[in-house]
Structures are given as C-alpha cells and as structure tokens.
Amino acid sequence: MKAIQITHNQELSVIDIESPKAPAAGEVLLKLQYVGFCGSDINTFMGRNGMALNPVIPGHEVGAIIEAVGEGVPEGLKPGMTVTCNPYTNCGKCASCRNGRVNACEHNETLGVQRNGAMKEYITLPWEKIIPAGLLTPRNCALVEPMSVGFHAVSRAQVTDIDVVLVIGCGMVGLGAVVRSVTRGATVVAADIDDDKLALAKELGASYTINTLTEDVHERLRSMTSGFGPDVVIEAVGSTQTYQMAVDEVAFTGRVICIGYAKSEVSFQTKYFVQKELDIRGSRNAMPSDFRAVIHYLERGTCPFDKLITKVIKPEEALDTMQWWGKNPGKVFRILVDFTE
C-alpha cells in the first residue's frame, strides 16, 4: 500500500509498504480518507524536530472509515463508520497515568512522531483509540485532533464566563483555544502577526484582535481590561518573545497556559511569578473528552471548514507542498492528504 515517508533533511517520498492483515482481537482496521500535515511534520521535514523518528511516516490528524473490526471490539464500532483517532499512547504506570492525566504520559509515543503514523492507506489501532465522528465527514474529521489540543489548554486554564482570555498565536491549535474559550462564555482577545489569521479568529468569536507586529500589545490589553490585563493567557506559538509576553501581560493572580515548545532558552523577570502569584501551567496533547467536545462543536455546522483547510493534495504532491510550506510558514492552517482512491 501507499505511504508517505519524510526525513529530517527535507526529503519526502511516497513508498510502498505491506498492507496490514485482518485486525487481531481488540483491534480496528481503518481505511484512511484524509490525514493532516501539522506543525510537527513541517518541523521534522525541516530538521527541527528532535523527537521524531528519522525517517518516519507522519500523520496523526485522521479522518477514516472503519474497514473491519477484530474480536472483542465493542458493538458501537462497526465497519462503515466515520471515525477519527486518539493518536497518543500511555503506559499506565508513570506519575501522569497514575494521576489520570494520560495525555501527559511520561512515555507517550504520538503517531507520526515517536512512532510511524497514519499517512498511508490503512492502519490498525486498538479499539480504545478509535473515536466515532458523529455527523462529520472524513475530511473534516482531520481537524479534530489539532483543535482538541487548544480545547485542552482551555480546560487547563479553567476558563469561565467572567474571564478575559488572551490567545497568542492563531494557528489551528490557537484557534481551537479561541473557540473553546468563546463557547465557555469568556471574552477572547486573539493575538498574531498575520491579519488573515486574526480575521478568522474574529469570525470564530474573538471579541478583539491584536497584530503584535504593528500594535502596542500592552496598551491595547490595558485599554480592553480596564487596566487589569487578561485573566488567562494561552501561549500557542513557542517563541521567546511570546513566552515573555504571556508572563508580562497576564493580570495579577492570572493563569498562563503554555502549549508551544520554545526552540531556545527563555529568560523571565521571575519577580512576576511571585508578585502576581501566577499559575503557570503546561498543556500537552488532549484528553478523550476534549476530542468529544471538538466533535460536538464541529457538528453544529458553524465552523468555516474551508477556511481552515489550506490545501487538499494527493500523496504525490506532498514533497512540492512541504517545500512550499517551508518557504511560507505563516500561510498554512491545515494541509490534508487525500487517500480516498
């Protein structure tokens, strides 16, 4: 069967690998329809992802159809169903797993990163990782996982309807945080360097937007919040400047949620940690409840799917597309690979 494989030195090829056999007991065989390229994939391609196998079959943003099920799979999972999947593993033994926070398993292996992923025609997974997609199409299913990461960050922040939430970075994950904060009734401020992304954040419910390249972030936030600053800041970029911005701009006794991985060391005025009595929390991956919440939101039909899907390509177009993305990093929300034939 056909699969996409990438290396860390800007090489990508379509390879032929053996198709999986009939699913074993407790397993589900999926026919992949659409699989998304995400930020970790372009970082792997550009040689900036030290966590990924080299080479690796990417892909953990999945829209698929159940092809077959093995013995012992619950009756609710049947051939022909449209599904997505939870692409993370958990060991069941580490501190995170012991505390019920399996999304942050110390030994997690994400599809397409620490283990080969779903960017191929078929994949077999344990039934526990299969998530029914309700009314969603397989194409739109591929948006569920990245949005769920943003949804999880909002859960980590314990956002409520009395909060002002600043989301720094309006890629797919950041937009997920915007959507979830809005559905919880918060007042949302979206910040980015790209006006097109900010316009989309506004369409998704953000009350205010700030272009951090052209506007005075501090003064804008103070004017929006009667001088207090935002109650919650969600950092969804992963840069020195945005990490520092989050700590500098959050209100006293506020919550800072960190999603992005900074590529270099970050220096802070640590006095703010104490003076503001901040809660600074990491947010990693997503829980099954976050996936269900995203599907519930997307089923409403109000999401502008076509604006979130930058390109749909065939596997043979993947190399040219990744080279283009590497030269135009700010112009992509999601690129989907079409395996429907």
Tab-separated table of C-alpha atoms in Angstrom:
chain	number	residue	atom	x	y	z
A	1	MET	CA	0.000	0.000	0.000
A	2	LYS	CA	0.961	3.631	-0.484
A	3	ALA	CA	2.542	5.639	2.365
A	4	ILE	CA	4.375	8.944	2.780
A	5	GLN	CA	7.765	8.960	4.494
A	6	ILE	CA	9.803	12.007	5.484
A	7	THR	CA	13.297	12.512	6.866
A	8	HIS	CA	14.919	15.337	8.800
A	9	ASN	CA	16.852	16.688	5.812
A	10	GLN	CA	13.958	17.911	3.645
A	11	GLU	CA	13.433	14.610	1.880
A	12	LEU	CA	9.985	13.131	1.333
A	13	SER	CA	8.924	10.170	-0.756
A	14	VAL	CA	5.894	8.026	-1.483
A	15	ILE	CA	6.819	4.465	-0.612
A	16	ASP	CA	5.139	1.091	-0.926
A	17	ILE	CA	4.727	-0.889	2.294
A	18	GLU	CA	2.897	-4.044	3.250
A	19	SER	CA	-0.817	-3.659	3.928
A	20	PRO	CA	-1.989	-4.662	7.415
A	21	LYS	CA	-3.675	-8.025	7.740
A	22	ALA	CA	-7.108	-8.596	9.278
A	23	PRO	CA	-7.328	-6.920	12.684
A	24	ALA	CA	-6.417	-9.004	15.716
A	25	ALA	CA	-8.625	-9.273	18.784
A	26	GLY	CA	-9.301	-5.816	20.202
A	27	GLU	CA	-8.119	-4.030	17.061
A	28	VAL	CA	-9.810	-1.932	14.378
A	29	LEU	CA	-8.651	-1.678	10.762
A	30	LEU	CA	-9.128	1.807	9.309
A	31	LYS	CA	-9.218	2.891	5.665
A	32	LEU	CA	-7.670	6.335	5.761
A	33	GLN	CA	-9.530	9.021	3.841
A	34	TYR	CA	-7.800	12.263	4.821
A	35	VAL	CA	-4.733	12.811	7.005
A	36	GLY	CA	-3.448	16.230	8.026
A	37	PHE	CA	0.080	17.591	7.920
A	38	CYS	CA	0.728	19.548	11.123
A	39	GLY	CA	3.434	21.761	12.596
A	40	SER	CA	5.394	18.807	13.948
A	41	ASP	CA	5.556	17.375	10.410
A	42	ILE	CA	6.981	20.515	8.840
A	43	ASN	CA	9.481	20.744	11.699
A	44	THR	CA	10.503	17.130	11.035
A	45	PHE	CA	10.844	17.878	7.321
A	46	MET	CA	12.947	20.994	8.040
A	47	GLY	CA	15.177	19.148	10.529
A	48	ARG	CA	13.871	20.904	13.643
A	49	ASN	CA	12.011	18.063	15.382
A	50	GLY	CA	14.363	16.132	17.622
A	51	MET	CA	11.549	13.968	18.995
A	52	ALA	CA	10.635	12.342	15.683
A	53	LEU	CA	11.881	9.090	14.209
A	54	ASN	CA	14.131	9.520	11.207
A	55	PRO	CA	12.776	8.512	8.745
A	56	VAL	CA	9.147	8.491	9.822
A	57	ILE	CA	5.703	8.014	8.318
A	58	PRO	CA	3.914	11.138	9.596
A	59	GLY	CA	0.255	11.671	10.381
A	60	HIS	CA	-1.919	11.844	13.471
A	61	GLU	CA	-4.803	14.033	12.300
A	62	VAL	CA	-7.132	11.426	10.925
A	63	GLY	CA	-10.392	11.125	9.046
A	64	ALA	CA	-11.112	7.463	8.301
A	65	ILE	CA	-13.697	4.759	7.698
A	66	ILE	CA	-13.745	1.547	9.714
A	67	GLU	CA	-12.848	-1.278	7.324
A	68	ALA	CA	-13.020	-4.211	9.755
A	69	VAL	CA	-13.025	-4.989	13.474
A	70	GLY	CA	-11.429	-7.811	15.427
A	71	GLU	CA	-12.927	-9.998	18.100
A	72	GLY	CA	-13.830	-8.277	21.344
A	73	VAL	CA	-14.352	-4.822	19.820
A	74	PRO	CA	-17.471	-3.135	21.265
A	75	GLU	CA	-20.589	-3.264	19.105
A	76	GLY	CA	-20.616	0.528	18.846
A	77	LEU	CA	-17.688	0.358	16.426
A	78	LYS	CA	-18.804	-1.099	13.106
A	79	PRO	CA	-17.479	-1.263	9.528
A	80	GLY	CA	-18.523	1.769	7.509
A	81	MET	CA	-18.447	4.231	10.417
A	82	THR	CA	-16.637	7.558	10.024
A	83	VAL	CA	-14.094	7.960	12.807
A	84	THR	CA	-11.012	9.790	13.951
A	85	CYS	CA	-8.476	8.556	16.477
A	86	ASN	CA	-6.621	9.453	19.642
A	87	PRO	CA	-3.010	9.268	18.412
A	88	TYR	CA	-1.272	9.191	21.801
A	89	THR	CA	-0.104	6.231	23.861
A	90	ASN	CA	0.042	5.947	27.625
A	91	CYS	CA	1.996	3.458	29.712
A	92	GLY	CA	-0.415	3.200	32.650
A	93	LYS	CA	2.483	3.221	35.131
A	94	CYS	CA	4.066	6.687	35.256
A	95	ALA	CA	3.040	9.526	37.581
A	96	SER	CA	0.832	11.142	34.929
A	97	CYS	CA	-1.045	7.928	34.216
A	98	ARG	CA	-1.360	7.180	37.932
A	99	ASN	CA	-2.980	10.597	38.367
A	100	GLY	CA	-5.405	10.026	35.488
A	101	ARG	CA	-3.732	12.557	33.172
A	102	VAL	CA	-2.869	10.058	30.473
A	103	ASN	CA	-2.427	12.787	27.859
A	104	ALA	CA	0.824	13.740	29.592
A	105	CYS	CA	2.207	10.209	29.897
A	106	GLU	CA	5.941	10.320	30.518
A	107	HIS	CA	6.432	7.629	27.879
A	108	ASN	CA	3.887	8.837	25.293
A	109	GLU	CA	4.503	7.979	21.649
A	110	THR	CA	2.416	10.031	19.244
A	111	LEU	CA	1.533	8.654	15.821
A	112	GLY	CA	3.800	10.207	13.217
A	113	VAL	CA	6.355	11.442	15.749
A	114	GLN	CA	7.844	8.849	18.093
A	115	ARG	CA	6.284	6.024	16.048
A	116	ASN	CA	5.173	5.679	12.442
A	117	GLY	CA	1.874	7.369	11.788
A	118	ALA	CA	-1.279	7.292	9.717
A	119	MET	CA	-0.239	8.894	6.422
A	120	LYS	CA	-0.936	5.725	4.461
A	121	GLU	CA	-3.883	3.859	3.031
A	122	TYR	CA	-4.652	1.603	6.006
A	123	ILE	CA	-3.791	1.442	9.692
A	124	THR	CA	-4.677	-0.905	12.541
A	125	LEU	CA	-5.220	0.559	16.017
A	126	PRO	CA	-6.527	-0.638	19.400
A	127	TRP	CA	-10.266	-0.046	19.616
A	128	GLU	CA	-9.794	2.210	22.644
A	129	LYS	CA	-8.097	4.783	20.401
A	130	ILE	CA	-10.997	4.985	17.906
A	131	ILE	CA	-13.326	7.981	18.284
A	132	PRO	CA	-16.667	7.966	16.415
A	133	ALA	CA	-17.048	11.212	14.490
A	134	GLY	CA	-20.820	11.553	14.538
A	135	LEU	CA	-22.084	13.656	11.646
A	136	LEU	CA	-18.674	14.839	10.460
A	137	THR	CA	-17.301	13.966	7.045
A	138	PRO	CA	-13.943	12.163	6.914
A	139	ARG	CA	-12.345	15.317	5.507
A	140	ASN	CA	-13.499	17.475	8.395
A	141	CYS	CA	-12.526	14.770	10.907
A	142	ALA	CA	-8.901	15.592	10.215
A	143	LEU	CA	-9.390	18.927	12.017
A	144	VAL	CA	-10.469	17.319	15.289
A	145	GLU	CA	-7.084	16.453	16.798
A	146	PRO	CA	-5.368	19.852	16.375
A	147	MET	CA	-8.411	21.722	17.681
A	148	SER	CA	-8.602	19.345	20.648
A	149	VAL	CA	-5.133	20.481	21.761
A	150	GLY	CA	-6.449	24.044	22.007
A	151	PHE	CA	-9.587	22.841	23.773
A	152	HIS	CA	-7.440	21.024	26.332
A	153	ALA	CA	-5.460	24.191	27.066
A	154	VAL	CA	-8.704	25.982	27.911
A	155	SER	CA	-9.603	23.172	30.305
A	156	ARG	CA	-6.178	23.508	31.930
A	157	ALA	CA	-6.874	27.226	32.338
A	158	GLN	CA	-10.269	26.572	33.960
A	159	VAL	CA	-11.758	29.333	31.812
A	160	THR	CA	-15.170	30.689	32.832
A	161	ASP	CA	-17.560	33.323	31.555
A	162	ILE	CA	-16.039	36.076	33.720
A	163	ASP	CA	-12.546	35.696	32.241
A	164	VAL	CA	-10.732	37.733	29.640
A	165	VAL	CA	-8.567	35.270	27.692
A	166	LEU	CA	-5.617	36.286	25.525
A	167	VAL	CA	-4.676	33.636	22.952
A	168	ILE	CA	-1.217	34.250	21.474
A	169	GLY	CA	-0.936	32.523	18.106
A	170	CYS	CA	-3.850	31.826	15.769
A	171	GLY	CA	-2.791	28.654	14.036
A	172	MET	CA	-5.049	25.625	14.293
A	173	VAL	CA	-4.231	24.966	17.948
A	174	GLY	CA	-4.650	28.605	18.910
A	175	LEU	CA	-7.940	28.814	17.047
A	176	GLY	CA	-9.083	25.765	18.999
A	177	ALA	CA	-8.348	27.708	22.182
A	178	VAL	CA	-10.281	30.698	20.825
A	179	VAL	CA	-13.323	28.556	20.021
A	180	ARG	CA	-13.367	26.744	23.353
A	181	SER	CA	-12.945	29.966	25.330
A	182	VAL	CA	-15.823	31.528	23.398
A	183	THR	CA	-18.095	28.526	23.983
A	184	ARG	CA	-17.372	28.865	27.710
A	185	GLY	CA	-18.557	32.469	27.601
A	186	ALA	CA	-15.192	34.202	28.023
A	187	THR	CA	-14.165	37.452	26.365
A	188	VAL	CA	-11.390	36.475	23.946
A	189	VAL	CA	-8.511	38.547	22.626
A	190	ALA	CA	-6.626	36.927	19.721
A	191	ALA	CA	-3.034	37.965	19.000
A	192	ASP	CA	-0.956	37.094	15.947
A	193	ILE	CA	1.326	38.661	13.332
A	194	ASP	CA	-0.969	37.756	10.408
A	195	ASP	CA	-4.090	39.814	9.724
A	196	ASP	CA	-5.772	36.970	7.831
A	197	LYS	CA	-5.471	34.679	10.839
A	198	LEU	CA	-6.751	37.424	13.100
A	199	ALA	CA	-9.769	37.917	10.835
A	200	LEU	CA	-10.553	34.223	11.097
A	201	ALA	CA	-10.200	34.352	14.892
A	202	LYS	CA	-12.730	37.190	14.885
A	203	GLU	CA	-15.076	35.088	12.741
A	204	LEU	CA	-14.760	32.269	15.275
A	205	GLY	CA	-15.852	34.528	18.101
A	206	ALA	CA	-12.887	36.560	19.366
A	207	SER	CA	-14.082	39.935	20.651
A	208	TYR	CA	-10.781	41.701	19.963
A	209	THR	CA	-7.658	41.134	17.869
A	210	ILE	CA	-4.121	42.475	18.156
A	211	ASN	CA	-1.441	42.395	15.480
A	212	THR	CA	1.670	42.071	17.627
A	213	LEU	CA	3.910	43.399	14.835
A	214	THR	CA	2.093	46.663	14.296
A	215	GLU	CA	0.283	47.427	17.576
A	216	ASP	CA	1.291	48.188	21.156
A	217	VAL	CA	0.198	44.967	22.846
A	218	HIS	CA	0.491	46.286	26.396
A	219	GLU	CA	-1.540	49.429	25.773
A	220	ARG	CA	-4.234	47.589	23.811
A	221	LEU	CA	-4.659	44.994	26.548
A	222	ARG	CA	-4.808	47.622	29.278
A	223	SER	CA	-7.478	49.550	27.416
A	224	MET	CA	-9.549	46.381	26.883
A	225	THR	CA	-9.360	45.246	30.504
A	226	SER	CA	-9.703	48.491	32.487
A	227	GLY	CA	-6.009	48.307	33.279
A	228	PHE	CA	-6.049	44.822	34.804
A	229	GLY	CA	-4.675	42.693	31.991
A	230	PRO	CA	-6.140	39.363	30.823
A	231	ASP	CA	-7.112	36.780	33.435
A	232	VAL	CA	-5.771	33.976	31.251
A	233	VAL	CA	-3.017	33.930	28.634
A	234	ILE	CA	-2.689	30.882	26.379
A	235	GLU	CA	0.672	30.727	24.597
A	236	ALA	CA	0.299	28.802	21.324
A	237	VAL	CA	3.394	29.894	19.399
A	238	GLY	CA	6.510	28.666	21.171
A	239	SER	CA	8.918	31.604	20.942
A	240	THR	CA	10.985	33.555	23.446
A	241	GLN	CA	9.007	36.724	22.795
A	242	THR	CA	5.561	35.170	23.212
A	243	TYR	CA	6.500	33.346	26.422
A	244	GLN	CA	7.775	36.607	27.881
A	245	MET	CA	4.671	38.434	26.663
A	246	ALA	CA	2.432	35.941	28.420
A	247	VAL	CA	4.065	36.485	31.810
A	248	ASP	CA	4.379	40.253	31.374
A	249	GLU	CA	0.796	40.854	30.272
A	250	VAL	CA	-1.282	38.441	32.380
A	251	ALA	CA	-3.218	40.008	35.250
A	252	PHE	CA	-2.173	39.667	38.866
A	253	THR	CA	-3.258	36.199	40.110
A	254	GLY	CA	-3.779	35.169	36.477
A	255	ARG	CA	-3.163	31.866	34.717
A	256	VAL	CA	-0.577	31.320	31.990
A	257	ILE	CA	-1.008	28.188	29.873
A	258	CYS	CA	1.938	27.038	27.759
A	259	ILE	CA	1.327	24.907	24.662
A	260	GLY	CA	4.142	25.895	22.319
A	261	TYR	CA	7.665	24.500	22.566
A	262	ALA	CA	10.199	27.340	22.554
A	263	LYS	CA	13.191	26.470	20.377
A	264	SER	CA	15.670	28.259	22.685
A	265	GLU	CA	16.013	29.191	26.331
A	266	VAL	CA	13.634	31.849	27.667
A	267	SER	CA	14.597	34.438	30.292
A	268	PHE	CA	11.908	35.779	32.634
A	269	GLN	CA	11.528	38.506	35.217
A	270	THR	CA	10.790	35.894	37.859
A	271	LYS	CA	9.601	38.548	40.288
A	272	TYR	CA	6.323	38.477	38.344
A	273	PHE	CA	5.850	34.820	39.247
A	274	VAL	CA	5.770	35.833	42.913
A	275	GLN	CA	4.353	39.340	42.815
A	276	LYS	CA	1.461	38.329	40.592
A	277	GLU	CA	1.105	34.932	42.329
A	278	LEU	CA	0.753	33.347	38.925
A	279	ASP	CA	-0.424	29.882	37.986
A	280	ILE	CA	1.865	28.789	35.145
A	281	ARG	CA	0.701	25.505	33.635
A	282	GLY	CA	1.806	23.340	30.763
A	283	SER	CA	-0.753	21.859	28.393
A	284	ARG	CA	0.090	18.748	26.413
A	285	ASN	CA	-1.931	16.846	23.814
A	286	ALA	CA	-5.606	16.275	24.703
A	287	MET	CA	-7.954	14.020	26.646
A	288	PRO	CA	-10.766	11.934	25.103
A	289	SER	CA	-13.256	14.440	26.498
A	290	ASP	CA	-11.530	17.198	24.509
A	291	PHE	CA	-11.949	15.191	21.294
A	292	ARG	CA	-15.650	14.721	22.036
A	293	ALA	CA	-16.074	18.425	22.758
A	294	VAL	CA	-14.481	19.365	19.418
A	295	ILE	CA	-16.713	16.933	17.525
A	296	HIS	CA	-19.754	18.364	19.328
A	297	TYR	CA	-18.707	21.872	18.259
A	298	LEU	CA	-17.960	20.924	14.651
A	299	GLU	CA	-21.268	19.082	14.295
A	300	ARG	CA	-23.078	22.395	14.743
A	301	GLY	CA	-22.041	23.317	11.216
A	302	THR	CA	-20.955	26.859	12.093
A	303	CYS	CA	-17.230	26.255	11.669
A	304	PRO	CA	-15.767	27.685	8.421
A	305	PHE	CA	-14.108	24.422	7.411
A	306	ASP	CA	-12.956	25.638	4.013
A	307	LYS	CA	-11.024	28.500	5.582
A	308	LEU	CA	-9.217	26.134	7.942
A	309	ILE	CA	-8.169	23.715	5.186
A	310	THR	CA	-5.469	25.455	3.177
A	311	LYS	CA	-4.912	22.676	0.637
A	312	VAL	CA	-6.074	19.151	-0.142
A	313	ILE	CA	-3.413	17.211	-2.027
A	314	LYS	CA	-2.651	13.727	-3.279
A	315	PRO	CA	0.353	11.856	-1.841
A	316	GLU	CA	2.405	12.516	-4.981
A	317	GLU	CA	2.060	16.275	-4.376
A	318	ALA	CA	3.373	16.107	-0.803
A	319	LEU	CA	7.036	16.916	-1.492
A	320	ASP	CA	6.290	20.062	-3.503
A	321	THR	CA	3.724	21.103	-0.909
A	322	MET	CA	6.108	20.700	2.038
A	323	GLN	CA	8.800	22.649	0.196
A	324	TRP	CA	6.263	25.425	-0.418
A	325	TRP	CA	5.155	25.359	3.235
A	326	GLY	CA	8.761	25.635	4.406
A	327	LYS	CA	9.064	28.874	2.440
A	328	ASN	CA	5.628	30.203	3.501
A	329	PRO	CA	5.249	29.161	7.163
A	330	GLY	CA	2.639	31.766	8.024
A	331	LYS	CA	0.209	30.887	5.242
A	332	VAL	CA	-0.969	27.460	6.363
A	333	PHE	CA	-3.719	26.292	8.694
A	334	ARG	CA	-4.016	22.665	7.634
A	335	ILE	CA	-2.916	20.662	4.610
A	336	LEU	CA	-4.799	17.410	4.104
A	337	VAL	CA	-3.552	14.424	2.125
A	338	ASP	CA	-6.322	12.655	0.228
A	339	PHE	CA	-6.151	8.846	0.351
A	340	THR	CA	-9.693	8.256	-0.892
A	341	GLU	CA	-8.815	6.466	-4.147
